[in-house]
Coordinates of C-alpha atoms in Angstrom, one line a residue:
M934 CA -59.9 -11.3 -7.1
T935 CA -58.4 -12.0 -3.7
T936 CA -57.5 -15.5 -4.7
L937 CA -55.6 -14.3 -7.8
T938 CA -53.8 -11.6 -5.8
T939 CA -52.5 -13.9 -3.2
G940 CA -51.8 -16.8 -5.5
T941 CA -49.5 -14.9 -7.9
P942 CA -47.0 -13.6 -5.3
A943 CA -46.9 -17.1 -3.7
A944 CA -45.9 -18.6 -7.1
T945 CA -43.3 -15.9 -7.6
V946 CA -41.7 -16.4 -4.1
T947 CA -41.6 -20.2 -4.6
A948 CA -40.0 -19.9 -8.0
S949 CA -37.4 -17.2 -7.2
G950 CA -37.1 -17.5 -3.4
P951 CA -33.8 -19.4 -3.1
R952 CA -32.1 -17.2 -5.7
A953 CA -33.5 -14.1 -4.1
S954 CA -32.3 -15.3 -0.7
W955 CA -28.8 -15.9 -1.8
A956 CA -28.7 -12.5 -3.7
A957 CA -29.8 -10.9 -0.4
V958 CA -27.0 -12.9 1.4
F959 CA -24.3 -11.5 -0.9
A960 CA -25.8 -8.0 -0.7
L961 CA -25.7 -8.2 3.1
A962 CA -22.2 -9.6 3.0
R963 CA -21.0 -6.6 1.0
F964 CA -22.7 -4.3 3.5
E965 CA -21.1 -6.1 6.5
T966 CA -17.7 -6.1 4.8
R967 CA -17.9 -2.4 4.3
R968 CA -18.9 -1.8 7.9
L969 CA -16.2 -4.1 9.2
L970 CA -13.5 -2.4 7.2
L971 CA -14.5 1.0 8.5
R972 CA -14.5 -0.1 12.2
V973 CA -11.8 1.8 14.2
P974 CA -10.2 -1.4 15.7
V975 CA -9.9 -3.0 12.3
L976 CA -8.5 0.2 10.7
V977 CA -6.0 0.6 13.5
A978 CA -5.0 -3.0 13.4
F979 CA -4.4 -2.9 9.6
A980 CA -2.5 0.4 10.0
V981 CA -0.2 -1.0 12.7
Y982 CA 0.2 -4.3 10.7
L983 CA 1.2 -2.5 7.5
G984 CA 3.5 0.0 9.3
W985 CA 5.3 -2.7 11.3
T986 CA 5.7 -4.9 8.2
V987 CA 7.2 -2.0 6.1
W988 CA 9.5 -0.8 8.9
K989 CA 10.7 -4.3 9.7
T990 CA 11.1 -5.6 6.1
R991 CA 13.2 -2.7 5.0
T992 CA 16.3 -3.9 6.9
S993 CA 15.3 -7.5 7.8
W994 CA 18.2 -9.9 7.7
D995 CA 20.5 -7.1 6.6
G996 CA 19.2 -7.6 3.0
F997 CA 20.2 -11.2 2.9
P998 CA 17.1 -13.2 3.9
A999 CA 16.7 -17.0 3.7
L1000 CA 13.2 -17.4 2.4
Q1001 CA 12.6 -20.5 4.6
D1002 CA 12.8 -18.1 7.5
A1003 CA 11.1 -15.1 5.8
D1004 CA 7.9 -17.2 5.4
R1005 CA 7.6 -17.8 9.1
A1006 CA 8.2 -14.1 9.8
T1007 CA 4.8 -13.3 8.1
Q1008 CA 2.8 -15.2 10.7
N1009 CA 2.6 -13.2 14.0
A1010 CA 1.7 -9.7 12.8
P1011 CA -1.7 -10.8 11.2
L1012 CA -2.8 -12.0 14.7
L1013 CA -3.4 -8.3 15.6
V1014 CA -5.7 -8.0 12.7
G1015 CA -7.4 -11.3 13.6
L1016 CA -8.1 -10.1 17.2
A1017 CA -9.6 -6.9 15.9
V1018 CA -11.8 -8.9 13.4
L1019 CA -12.9 -11.2 16.2
L1020 CA -14.1 -8.3 18.3
C1021 CA -15.8 -6.4 15.5
A1022 CA -17.4 -9.4 13.8
N1023 CA -18.9 -10.4 17.2
Q1024 CA -20.3 -6.9 17.7
A1025 CA -21.6 -6.9 14.1
V1026 CA -23.7 -10.0 14.7
L1027 CA -25.0 -8.6 18.0
R1028 CA -25.9 -5.3 16.4
S1029 CA -29.5 -6.2 15.8
R1030 CA -29.9 -7.3 19.5
R1031 CA -28.3 -4.1 20.7
H1032 CA -30.7 -2.0 18.6
D1033 CA -33.7 -4.3 19.2
T1034 CA -34.3 -5.0 15.5
D1035 CA -34.3 -8.8 15.7
R1036 CA -38.1 -8.9 15.3
H1037 CA -37.9 -6.8 12.1
L1038 CA -35.2 -9.1 10.6
D1039 CA -37.3 -12.2 11.4
V1040 CA -39.9 -11.2 8.7
L1041 CA -37.3 -10.9 5.9
V1042 CA -36.5 -13.5 3.3
V1043 CA -33.0 -13.9 4.7
Q1044 CA -33.3 -16.4 7.6
P1045 CA -31.0 -16.1 10.6
W1046 CA -28.6 -18.8 9.3
R1047 CA -28.2 -17.0 6.0
R1048 CA -27.5 -13.8 7.9
T1049 CA -24.8 -15.7 9.7
V1050 CA -23.3 -16.8 6.4
A1051 CA -23.2 -13.1 5.3
H1052 CA -21.2 -12.2 8.4
L1053 CA -18.8 -15.1 7.8
L1054 CA -18.3 -14.0 4.2
S1055 CA -17.3 -10.5 5.5
V1056 CA -14.7 -12.2 7.7
V1057 CA -13.4 -14.2 4.7
V1058 CA -12.8 -10.9 2.8
L1059 CA -10.7 -9.5 5.7
A1060 CA -8.7 -12.8 5.8
L1061 CA -8.0 -12.4 2.1
L1062 CA -6.8 -8.8 2.7
A1063 CA -4.4 -10.2 5.4
G1064 CA -3.3 -12.7 2.8
V1065 CA -2.5 -9.9 0.4
G1066 CA -0.3 -8.3 3.1
V1067 CA 1.5 -11.6 3.7
A1068 CA 2.1 -12.1 0.0
G1069 CA 3.4 -8.5 -0.3
Q1070 CA 5.8 -9.0 2.6
F1071 CA 7.2 -12.3 1.3
T1072 CA 7.5 -11.0 -2.3
W1073 CA 9.5 -8.0 -1.0
E1074 CA 11.9 -10.4 0.8
A1075 CA 12.1 -12.7 -2.3
L1076 CA 13.0 -9.8 -4.6
K1077 CA 16.0 -8.6 -2.4
P1078 CA 19.2 -9.3 -4.3
G1079 CA 20.6 -11.3 -1.4
A1080 CA 17.6 -13.7 -1.0
V1081 CA 18.3 -17.4 -1.0
G1082 CA 16.2 -20.5 -0.4
H1083 CA 12.5 -20.9 -0.9
G1084 CA 9.3 -20.5 1.2
S1085 CA 6.6 -22.9 2.2
P1086 CA 3.0 -22.4 1.2
G1087 CA 1.9 -23.9 4.5
E1088 CA 3.9 -21.3 6.5
L1089 CA 2.5 -18.5 4.4
L1090 CA -1.1 -19.6 4.9
A1091 CA -0.8 -19.5 8.7
G1092 CA -1.3 -15.8 9.0
P1093 CA -4.4 -15.4 6.8
L1094 CA -5.9 -18.6 8.2
S1095 CA -5.4 -17.3 11.8
V1096 CA -7.5 -14.2 10.8
L1097 CA -10.2 -16.5 9.4
V1098 CA -10.2 -18.6 12.6
L1099 CA -10.5 -15.7 14.9
G1100 CA -13.2 -14.0 12.8
A1101 CA -15.3 -17.2 12.7
L1102 CA -14.9 -17.6 16.4
G1103 CA -16.3 -14.0 16.9
V1104 CA -19.4 -14.9 14.8
L1105 CA -19.9 -18.2 16.6
L1106 CA -19.6 -16.6 20.1
A1107 CA -22.2 -14.0 19.1
R1108 CA -24.6 -16.8 18.1
L1109 CA -23.9 -18.9 21.3
L1110 CA -23.8 -16.1 23.9
A1111 CA -25.5 -12.8 23.2
S1112 CA -23.2 -10.7 25.4
P1113 CA -20.8 -8.0 24.4
F1114 CA -18.3 -9.0 27.1
V1115 CA -17.6 -12.5 25.7
A1116 CA -15.4 -11.4 22.8
P1117 CA -13.0 -9.3 25.0
L1118 CA -12.8 -12.1 27.5
L1119 CA -11.9 -14.6 24.7
I1120 CA -9.2 -12.2 23.5
V1121 CA -7.7 -12.1 26.9
F1122 CA -7.8 -16.0 27.1
L1123 CA -6.2 -16.3 23.7
L1124 CA -3.4 -14.0 24.6
F1125 CA -2.8 -16.0 27.8
F1126 CA -2.9 -19.3 25.9
F1127 CA -0.5 -17.9 23.3
L1128 CA 2.0 -16.9 26.0
L1129 CA 1.7 -20.3 27.6
A1130 CA 2.1 -22.2 24.3
T1131 CA 5.2 -20.2 23.3
A1132 CA 6.9 -20.7 26.6
P1133 CA 10.3 -22.5 26.3
D1134 CA 9.2 -25.5 28.3
S1135 CA 5.8 -25.9 26.6
G1136 CA 5.3 -29.3 24.9
G1137 CA 5.2 -29.9 21.2
L1138 CA 1.4 -30.7 21.2
L1139 CA 0.5 -27.5 23.1
R1140 CA 2.8 -25.4 21.0
W1141 CA 1.3 -26.5 17.7
L1142 CA -2.3 -26.1 19.0
S1143 CA -1.6 -22.3 18.9
L1144 CA -2.5 -20.4 15.8
T1145 CA 1.1 -19.6 14.8
V1146 CA 4.3 -21.3 15.8
D1147 CA 7.3 -19.1 15.2
E1148 CA 10.5 -20.9 16.1
N1149 CA 13.2 -18.3 16.1
T1150 CA 16.3 -19.8 14.4
Y1151 CA 19.5 -18.0 15.4
T1152 CA 21.0 -19.0 12.0
P1153 CA 19.2 -19.9 8.9
M1154 CA 18.9 -23.6 8.1
P1155 CA 18.6 -25.4 4.8
S1156 CA 14.9 -26.1 4.0
E1157 CA 15.2 -29.8 4.4
L1158 CA 16.4 -29.5 8.0
L1159 CA 13.5 -27.5 9.3
G1160 CA 11.2 -30.4 10.0
R1161 CA 8.2 -28.2 10.7
P1162 CA 4.7 -29.7 9.9
A1163 CA 3.6 -26.5 8.1
A1164 CA 1.2 -28.2 5.8
W1165 CA -0.5 -30.2 8.6
H1166 CA -0.7 -27.0 10.7
A1167 CA -2.4 -25.2 7.7
L1168 CA -4.9 -28.2 7.6
Y1169 CA -5.5 -27.8 11.3
L1170 CA -6.2 -24.1 11.0
T1171 CA -8.5 -24.7 8.0
G1172 CA -10.4 -27.3 10.0
L1173 CA -10.7 -24.9 13.0
A1174 CA -12.1 -22.1 10.7
L1175 CA -14.6 -24.4 9.0
S1176 CA -15.7 -25.9 12.3
A1177 CA -16.3 -22.5 13.9
A1178 CA -18.1 -21.2 10.8
L1179 CA -20.3 -24.2 10.3
L1180 CA -21.2 -24.4 14.0
A1181 CA -22.3 -20.8 13.8
V1182 CA -24.6 -21.6 10.9
L1183 CA -25.8 -24.7 12.7
V1184 CA -26.8 -22.8 15.9
S1185 CA -28.4 -20.0 13.8
G1186 CA -31.1 -22.3 12.5
G1187 CA -29.2 -24.3 10.0
A1188 CA -29.5 -27.5 12.0
R1189 CA -32.2 -28.8 9.6
L1190 CA -29.8 -28.7 6.7
R1191 CA -28.1 -32.0 6.1
T1192 CA -25.2 -30.4 4.3
V1193 CA -24.4 -28.2 7.3
R1194 CA -24.5 -31.2 9.8
A1195 CA -22.3 -33.2 7.5
G1196 CA -20.0 -30.2 7.0
V1197 CA -19.6 -29.8 10.8
A1198 CA -18.6 -33.5 11.2
G1199 CA -16.1 -33.2 8.3
A1200 CA -14.6 -30.0 9.6
V1201 CA -14.1 -31.5 13.1
A1202 CA -12.5 -34.6 11.6
L1203 CA -10.2 -32.3 9.5
T1204 CA -9.2 -30.4 12.6
L1205 CA -8.4 -33.6 14.5
V1206 CA -6.4 -35.0 11.6
G1207 CA -4.3 -31.9 11.4
A1208 CA -3.8 -31.6 15.2
V1209 CA -2.6 -35.2 15.5
A1210 CA -0.4 -35.1 12.4
Q1211 CA 1.3 -31.8 13.4
S1212 CA 2.1 -33.1 16.9
R1213 CA 4.2 -36.0 15.8
D1214 CA 7.9 -36.1 16.7
L1215 CA 10.6 -35.0 14.4
P1216 CA 10.8 -37.4 11.4
P1217 CA 13.8 -39.7 11.6
E1218 CA 15.0 -38.6 8.1
T1219 CA 15.1 -35.0 9.2
A1220 CA 17.1 -35.8 12.3
E1221 CA 19.5 -37.8 10.1
A1222 CA 19.8 -35.0 7.7
R1223 CA 20.6 -32.5 10.5
T1224 CA 23.4 -34.8 11.6
R1225 CA 24.8 -35.2 8.1
F1226 CA 24.8 -31.4 7.4
S1227 CA 26.4 -30.7 10.7
A1228 CA 29.1 -33.4 10.9
T1229 CA 30.0 -33.9 7.2
P1230 CA 28.9 -30.7 5.3
E1231 CA 31.3 -31.5 2.4
K1232 CA 29.1 -34.4 1.4
E1233 CA 26.0 -32.1 1.0
Q1234 CA 27.7 -29.1 -0.8
R1235 CA 28.5 -27.9 -4.2
C1236 CA 31.9 -26.2 -4.8
A1237 CA 33.1 -23.6 -7.2
E1238 CA 36.7 -22.5 -7.9
R1239 CA 37.5 -18.8 -8.1
D1240 CA 41.1 -17.3 -8.3
G1241 CA 42.7 -20.2 -6.4
T1242 CA 40.0 -20.3 -3.7
R1243 CA 37.4 -23.1 -3.5
Y1244 CA 33.9 -22.0 -2.3
C1245 CA 31.7 -24.8 -1.0
A1246 CA 28.1 -24.0 -0.1
F1247 CA 24.8 -25.8 0.6
P1248 CA 22.7 -26.0 -2.6
E1249 CA 20.4 -23.1 -1.6
W1250 CA 23.3 -20.8 -0.9
G1251 CA 25.2 -21.1 -4.2
A1252 CA 24.4 -17.5 -5.1
R1253 CA 26.3 -16.2 -2.0
T1254 CA 29.7 -17.4 -3.2
D1255 CA 30.1 -14.1 -5.3
D1256 CA 29.7 -12.1 -2.1
W1257 CA 32.2 -14.3 -0.2
A1258 CA 34.7 -14.1 -3.0
E1259 CA 34.5 -10.3 -3.1
V1260 CA 35.2 -9.9 0.6
L1261 CA 37.9 -12.6 0.7
D1262 CA 39.8 -11.1 -2.2
G1263 CA 39.8 -7.7 -0.5
V1264 CA 41.4 -9.2 2.6
R1265 CA 43.9 -11.3 0.6
S1266 CA 45.1 -8.3 -1.4
L1267 CA 46.4 -6.7 1.7
A1268 CA 48.4 -9.7 2.8
G1269 CA 52.1 -10.4 1.9
G1270 CA 54.4 -13.3 1.5
T1271 CA 52.9 -16.7 0.5
A1272 CA 49.5 -15.7 1.8
Q1273 CA 48.8 -14.1 -1.6
D1274 CA 48.9 -17.5 -3.3
R1275 CA 47.9 -19.9 -0.5
P1276 CA 45.1 -22.3 -1.5
L1277 CA 42.0 -21.6 0.5
V1278 CA 38.7 -23.4 1.0
V1279 CA 35.7 -21.4 2.2
R1280 CA 33.3 -23.9 3.6
Q1281 CA 29.8 -23.3 4.8
R1282 CA 29.1 -24.9 8.1
I1283 CA 26.1 -25.1 10.5
E1284 CA 25.3 -26.9 13.8
A1285 CA 21.7 -28.2 13.4
R1286 CA 21.7 -31.2 15.7
H1287 CA 20.3 -29.3 18.7
G1288 CA 17.2 -28.0 16.9
L1289 CA 16.1 -24.7 15.4
D1290 CA 15.8 -22.5 18.5
T1291 CA 19.3 -23.4 19.9
D1292 CA 22.3 -21.3 19.2
A1293 CA 25.1 -23.9 19.1
A1294 CA 28.7 -22.9 18.6
I1295 CA 30.7 -24.3 15.7
D1296 CA 34.2 -25.6 16.4
P1297 CA 37.0 -23.9 14.4
A1298 CA 38.3 -25.8 11.4
T1299 CA 41.6 -27.6 11.9
R1300 CA 42.5 -28.2 8.2
P1301 CA 45.1 -25.8 6.8
G1302 CA 43.5 -23.1 4.6
E1303 CA 39.9 -23.9 5.5
I1304 CA 37.7 -20.9 6.4
T1305 CA 34.2 -21.3 7.9
V1306 CA 31.3 -19.2 6.7
G1307 CA 27.8 -19.4 8.2
T1308 CA 24.4 -19.3 6.6
A1309 CA 23.7 -15.7 7.6
W1310 CA 25.3 -12.8 5.8
G1311 CA 25.3 -9.0 5.8
G1312 CA 25.6 -6.7 8.8
N1313 CA 28.0 -7.9 11.5
R1314 CA 28.5 -11.2 9.7
V1315 CA 30.7 -9.6 7.1
P1316 CA 33.5 -8.3 9.4
E1317 CA 33.2 -11.5 11.4
F1318 CA 34.0 -13.4 8.1
T1319 CA 36.9 -11.0 7.3
V1320 CA 38.4 -11.8 10.8
A1321 CA 38.2 -15.5 10.0
V1322 CA 39.9 -15.0 6.7
A1323 CA 42.7 -12.8 8.1
G1324 CA 43.2 -15.3 10.9
V1325 CA 43.8 -18.2 8.5
L1326 CA 46.0 -16.1 6.3
V1327 CA 48.2 -15.2 9.3
T1328 CA 48.2 -18.5 11.3
G1329 CA 47.3 -21.1 8.6
T1330 CA 44.2 -22.5 10.4
E1331 CA 41.1 -21.3 12.2
A1332 CA 42.1 -23.3 15.3
G1333 CA 45.5 -21.6 15.4
A1334 CA 43.9 -18.2 15.1
G1335 CA 41.8 -18.9 18.1
E1336 CA 44.8 -19.7 20.2
M1337 CA 46.8 -16.5 19.4
C1338 CA 48.0 -14.4 22.3
D1339 CA 50.7 -12.3 20.7
G1340 CA 51.3 -9.4 18.3
R1341 CA 49.9 -11.3 15.3
M1342 CA 46.5 -10.2 16.5
V1343 CA 47.3 -6.7 15.3
T1344 CA 48.1 -8.0 11.8
V1345 CA 44.9 -10.1 11.8
M1346 CA 42.7 -7.2 12.8
W1347 CA 44.2 -4.7 10.4
L1348 CA 43.9 -7.2 7.5
A1349 CA 40.3 -7.9 8.4
L1350 CA 39.2 -4.2 8.8
A1351 CA 41.4 -2.0 6.7
G1352 CA 39.6 -2.7 3.4
R1353 CA 36.1 -2.1 4.9
P1354 CA 34.1 1.0 4.1
D1355 CA 34.1 2.2 7.8
P1356 CA 37.0 0.3 9.6
M1357 CA 36.5 2.0 13.0
A1358 CA 32.7 1.2 13.0
D1359 CA 33.5 -2.4 12.1
L1360 CA 36.1 -2.6 14.8
R1361 CA 33.4 -1.8 17.4
R1362 CA 30.8 -4.1 15.7
V1363 CA 33.1 -7.1 15.7
R1364 CA 34.0 -6.7 19.4
L1365 CA 31.5 -8.3 21.9
D1366 CA 31.2 -5.1 24.0
D1367 CA 31.0 -2.7 21.0
S1368 CA 34.1 -0.9 22.3
D1369 CA 37.3 0.4 20.6
T1370 CA 39.4 0.6 23.7
G1371 CA 40.7 -1.9 26.2
W1372 CA 40.6 -5.7 26.2
A1373 CA 37.7 -7.4 24.3
V1374 CA 36.5 -10.6 22.8
V1375 CA 36.5 -10.5 19.0
L1376 CA 33.7 -12.4 17.3
S1377 CA 34.4 -14.7 14.4
Q1378 CA 32.5 -17.3 12.4
T1379 CA 33.6 -20.0 14.9
S1380 CA 35.4 -19.6 18.3
P1381 CA 36.0 -16.0 19.3
L1382 CA 39.4 -14.4 19.4
S1383 CA 41.0 -12.3 22.2
M1384 CA 42.3 -8.8 21.8
T1385 CA 44.4 -7.1 24.5
A1386 CA 44.3 -3.4 25.3
A1387 CA 47.7 -2.9 23.8
Q1388 CA 46.7 -4.6 20.6
T1389 CA 43.5 -2.5 20.5
E1390 CA 45.5 0.7 20.8
V1391 CA 47.8 -0.2 17.9
V1392 CA 45.0 -1.4 15.6
R1393 CA 43.0 1.7 16.3
E1394 CA 46.0 3.9 15.3
L1395 CA 46.7 1.9 12.2
L1396 CA 43.1 2.1 11.0
R1397 CA 43.3 5.9 11.2
R1398 CA 46.3 6.0 8.9
P1399 CA 46.2 5.7 5.1
K1400 CA 45.6 2.1 4.1
D1401 CA 48.2 2.0 1.2
G1402 CA 51.1 3.1 3.3
T1403 CA 50.4 0.5 6.0
A1404 CA 49.8 -2.1 3.4
A1405 CA 53.3 -1.6 2.0
K1406 CA 54.9 -2.1 5.4
V1407 CA 52.8 -5.2 6.1
K1408 CA 53.9 -6.8 2.9
A1409 CA 57.6 -5.8 3.5
H1410 CA 57.7 -7.3 7.0
W1411 CA 55.1 -10.1 6.5
A1412 CA 57.4 -12.9 7.8
E1413 CA 58.1 -11.2 11.0
L1414 CA 54.6 -9.8 11.5
T1415 CA 53.2 -13.3 11.3
A1416 CA 55.9 -15.1 13.3
P1417 CA 54.6 -16.9 16.4
E1418 CA 55.3 -15.1 19.7
V1419 CA 56.0 -11.7 18.1
T1420 CA 55.3 -9.0 20.6
T1421 CA 52.8 -6.2 20.1
D1422 CA 55.6 -3.7 20.7
R1423 CA 57.6 -5.2 17.9
V1424 CA 54.7 -5.1 15.5
A1425 CA 54.0 -1.5 16.3
R1426 CA 57.7 -0.5 15.6
L1427 CA 57.7 -2.5 12.3
L1428 CA 54.5 -0.6 11.2
G1429 CA 55.9 2.8 12.1
L1430 CA 54.2 3.4 15.4
D1431 CA 55.3 4.1 18.9
E1432 CA 55.0 1.3 21.5
P1433 CA 51.5 1.2 23.0
E1434 CA 51.0 2.7 26.5
A1435 CA 48.9 -0.3 27.6
K1436 CA 50.6 -3.5 28.8
E1437 CA 50.5 -6.7 26.9
E1438 CA 48.3 -9.0 29.1
C1439 CA 46.7 -12.0 27.6
L1440 CA 43.7 -13.4 29.5

């Protein structure tokens, strides 16, 4: 009787033991995932992440994102979620030790290494949730009407993989050091390392060993000029996550499993391959492409003709020509004389030879009728472009507009701003000091222009008057208004204004 009673359960356990163990693992993983999602640090981190993402994405890039920049913008915010997951996953693994239930768990069918797998699976679920957030943010950017370019899968994977790495590290630390203070100390160390790795003078190797590498480009670059080893970095992060996860299983009693030992060796090799490959210098072909795009952009562009104006853009920016044409036509319609029919070329130009995180100035074009437009658009970039257009219509070249120091500046600024929805606001936005009085530097697509206090006074008064009446006077006196060395006093009289109180002093 006793033999039959003990023999039957033994046969049952032997036959269904592995399946029962893994079913218990998945059940435990569901339980731990639920607890992890309900932890206050994780809830707060996800709330802050989603709130920040929504708030920032509403107005990012003034509605005209380059997707090769938008993918990198998804990387840093998930780190907050990752740090919360690290802390809470570490505490979840240590829960049984805190409550002194380890001896009860030891008699269960789920061995310690299987319980570790369950904790790791709960971390995977939270990394997938972070991936949903990244996908939502990038999709929002891609669906904006002004979006151009294309994103990189490697860049988009960096955020979710960072959450996975940090969560796996939390589990590993709990298996190595059963102390609740280790995870907070690691978080402090990671923050310090991140600040060190992102310092301007940090080397390429140290920078790319960080979880995310966000190089802030001042102006969007064509995709082929980025030269970022995004795929290798994703491989490096994958190797890190696998190494931490498999080491946690190994030290939890899985050392006898050959698959785990082999997996640890493979994951470490994967990490090393990614780390070495991502730290290589900029590929020569990328450096050559940056030089070509900067020095001879016309050889890399596609051009389209619209109403006597030729628009030349880099391939990813072809859709922007409609926006440029609408703005240019609005400025041209206010001009007089031969400017109405003058052949113009709007050419997109960049300066990429100094790298992604350098804001290099672009020299003004010297060819007659050529107008520079950058790779950014929307917001302040639009009135800056109208200033460039008006400068070429008045002086003939961008270089000539930059050298103006006479009353023609009044004509340029009125042409640039009179057709805008809020001319006075754009006057302040296009001036370096955001003022509408006194002397100021006026921003353009290339070299800035200079505006005296007297010219500012006249322009401000003109912008307050009805546009149509001033436009008729501008067209009637176009030749004199655009003559070199015309004084600001004379321009004011031609346009029906009193002489300005301020003196004409060019700096």
